[in-house]
Amino acid sequence: MKKSVLVLGLAALFLTSCGEKKKEEVKKEVKVVVADNIELGKKLFAEKTCVACHQPDMKVIGPSIKDINKIYAEQNGDIVKFLKGEAEPIVDTDPGQVAIMKANLDGFVKNMSDEELVALASYMKSIK
């Protein structure tokens, strides 16, 4: 009886200790994927000329990335849906600005994959 309890106790200890290492490995993998996604987004932000109108903390032609992040967070908006044309603008709703942004979305963003759009949004959200 004592041997059975000892064996069961050791088995439980062994199984629980194995699970902790797996959690650490998953966390590391997630961090790598997120970092890769942000890097891809940064590259796309430059390549798709978003940087011509949007700077991290300064309004140029369009609002700053920080302002975009703030408003999307406050209003629980979805940047990816906006980029896909599935949501109305919530940051700069001036008709002239909307027309400029729509032309850019149709010209540069329309042909991006969902993965690329998520990466672009991840990069923008990484700017604090």
Tab-separated table of C-alpha atoms in Angstrom:
chain	number	residue	atom	x	y	z
A	1	MET	CA	0.000	0.000	0.000
A	2	LYS	CA	2.795	2.399	0.937
A	3	LYS	CA	4.567	1.582	-2.328
A	4	SER	CA	1.408	2.370	-4.315
A	5	VAL	CA	1.044	5.761	-2.639
A	6	LEU	CA	4.735	6.498	-3.206
A	7	VAL	CA	4.547	5.490	-6.883
A	8	LEU	CA	1.395	7.558	-7.429
A	9	GLY	CA	2.980	10.554	-5.685
A	10	LEU	CA	6.125	10.329	-7.796
A	11	ALA	CA	4.083	9.931	-10.975
A	12	ALA	CA	2.024	13.014	-10.113
A	13	LEU	CA	5.181	15.010	-9.357
A	14	PHE	CA	6.772	13.887	-12.618
A	15	LEU	CA	3.715	14.762	-14.694
A	16	THR	CA	3.266	18.207	-13.164
A	17	SER	CA	6.924	19.097	-13.581
A	18	CYS	CA	6.790	18.172	-17.272
A	19	GLY	CA	3.845	20.485	-17.864
A	20	GLU	CA	5.686	23.570	-16.556
A	21	LYS	CA	8.489	23.240	-19.080
A	22	LYS	CA	5.983	22.932	-21.896
A	23	LYS	CA	4.272	26.176	-20.796
A	24	GLU	CA	7.631	27.981	-20.867
A	25	GLU	CA	8.339	26.671	-24.371
A	26	VAL	CA	4.931	27.818	-25.606
A	27	LYS	CA	5.467	31.300	-24.129
A	28	LYS	CA	8.841	31.568	-25.877
A	29	GLU	CA	7.302	30.471	-29.184
A	30	VAL	CA	4.499	33.032	-28.845
A	31	LYS	CA	6.999	35.821	-28.123
A	32	VAL	CA	9.021	34.884	-31.209
A	33	VAL	CA	5.902	34.812	-33.397
A	34	VAL	CA	4.742	38.192	-32.056
A	35	ALA	CA	8.187	39.724	-32.599
A	36	ASP	CA	8.329	38.339	-36.144
A	37	ASN	CA	4.832	39.662	-36.807
A	38	ILE	CA	5.795	43.147	-35.595
A	39	GLU	CA	8.928	43.137	-37.768
A	40	LEU	CA	6.883	42.123	-40.813
A	41	GLY	CA	4.393	44.884	-39.996
A	42	LYS	CA	7.174	47.459	-39.696
A	43	LYS	CA	8.548	46.403	-43.081
A	44	LEU	CA	5.094	46.593	-44.684
A	45	PHE	CA	4.406	49.978	-43.055
A	46	ALA	CA	7.440	51.358	-44.898
A	47	GLU	CA	6.950	49.445	-48.169
A	48	LYS	CA	3.265	50.293	-48.534
A	49	THR	CA	4.091	53.982	-47.955
A	50	CYS	CA	2.015	54.278	-44.767
A	51	VAL	CA	5.026	56.095	-43.330
A	52	ALA	CA	4.488	58.956	-45.794
A	53	CYS	CA	1.322	59.995	-43.943
A	54	HIS	CA	1.677	58.449	-40.463
A	55	GLN	CA	4.516	58.947	-37.979
A	56	PRO	CA	4.700	57.374	-34.519
A	57	ASP	CA	4.046	60.505	-32.480
A	58	MET	CA	3.429	63.338	-34.931
A	59	LYS	CA	0.540	64.213	-37.247
A	60	VAL	CA	1.822	64.627	-40.796
A	61	ILE	CA	-0.856	64.164	-43.468
A	62	GLY	CA	-2.722	61.622	-41.384
A	63	PRO	CA	-2.936	61.163	-37.623
A	64	SER	CA	0.004	59.811	-35.641
A	65	ILE	CA	0.156	56.103	-34.918
A	66	LYS	CA	-0.151	56.840	-31.189
A	67	ASP	CA	-3.356	58.817	-31.806
A	68	ILE	CA	-4.716	56.019	-33.989
A	69	ASN	CA	-3.930	53.451	-31.276
A	70	LYS	CA	-5.503	55.599	-28.564
A	71	ILE	CA	-8.772	56.131	-30.430
A	72	TYR	CA	-9.048	52.513	-31.571
A	73	ALA	CA	-8.487	51.365	-27.974
A	74	GLU	CA	-11.027	53.843	-26.556
A	75	GLN	CA	-13.672	52.914	-29.108
A	76	ASN	CA	-12.825	49.207	-29.235
A	77	GLY	CA	-12.206	49.531	-32.971
A	78	ASP	CA	-10.607	46.990	-35.280
A	79	ILE	CA	-7.774	48.399	-37.387
A	80	VAL	CA	-7.685	45.331	-39.640
A	81	LYS	CA	-11.390	45.668	-40.473
A	82	PHE	CA	-10.842	49.334	-41.340
A	83	LEU	CA	-7.869	48.497	-43.552
A	84	LYS	CA	-9.976	45.870	-45.354
A	85	GLY	CA	-12.719	48.447	-45.943
A	86	GLU	CA	-15.095	46.606	-43.599
A	87	ALA	CA	-15.332	49.419	-41.020
A	88	GLU	CA	-15.803	53.171	-41.174
A	89	PRO	CA	-12.980	55.533	-40.173
A	90	ILE	CA	-13.075	56.542	-36.517
A	91	VAL	CA	-9.892	58.601	-36.151
A	92	ASP	CA	-9.972	61.291	-38.828
A	93	THR	CA	-13.463	61.520	-40.283
A	94	ASP	CA	-12.888	64.666	-42.361
A	95	PRO	CA	-14.224	63.853	-45.865
A	96	GLY	CA	-11.023	65.064	-47.555
A	97	GLN	CA	-8.828	62.930	-45.321
A	98	VAL	CA	-11.134	59.944	-45.759
A	99	ALA	CA	-10.875	60.294	-49.558
A	100	ILE	CA	-7.067	60.334	-49.393
A	101	MET	CA	-7.004	57.331	-47.083
A	102	LYS	CA	-9.502	55.417	-49.233
A	103	ALA	CA	-7.311	55.943	-52.299
A	104	ASN	CA	-4.318	54.592	-50.382
A	105	LEU	CA	-6.275	51.635	-49.042
A	106	ASP	CA	-7.516	50.783	-52.528
A	107	GLY	CA	-4.065	51.214	-54.046
A	108	PHE	CA	-1.728	49.642	-51.527
A	109	VAL	CA	-3.619	47.735	-48.879
A	110	LYS	CA	-6.338	46.055	-50.929
A	111	ASN	CA	-4.023	43.328	-52.203
A	112	MET	CA	-2.453	42.521	-48.838
A	113	SER	CA	-3.176	39.159	-47.231
A	114	ASP	CA	-4.947	38.871	-43.885
A	115	GLU	CA	-1.619	37.807	-42.365
A	116	GLU	CA	0.045	40.971	-43.665
A	117	LEU	CA	-2.803	43.160	-42.410
A	118	VAL	CA	-2.587	41.589	-38.950
A	119	ALA	CA	1.191	42.141	-38.974
A	120	LEU	CA	0.683	45.777	-39.974
A	121	ALA	CA	-1.819	46.278	-37.145
A	122	SER	CA	0.520	44.479	-34.709
A	123	TYR	CA	3.333	46.850	-35.605
A	124	MET	CA	1.092	49.873	-35.136
A	125	LYS	CA	-0.154	48.577	-31.771
A	126	SER	CA	3.438	47.987	-30.636
A	127	ILE	CA	4.098	51.733	-30.749
A	128	LYS	CA	3.353	53.121	-27.304
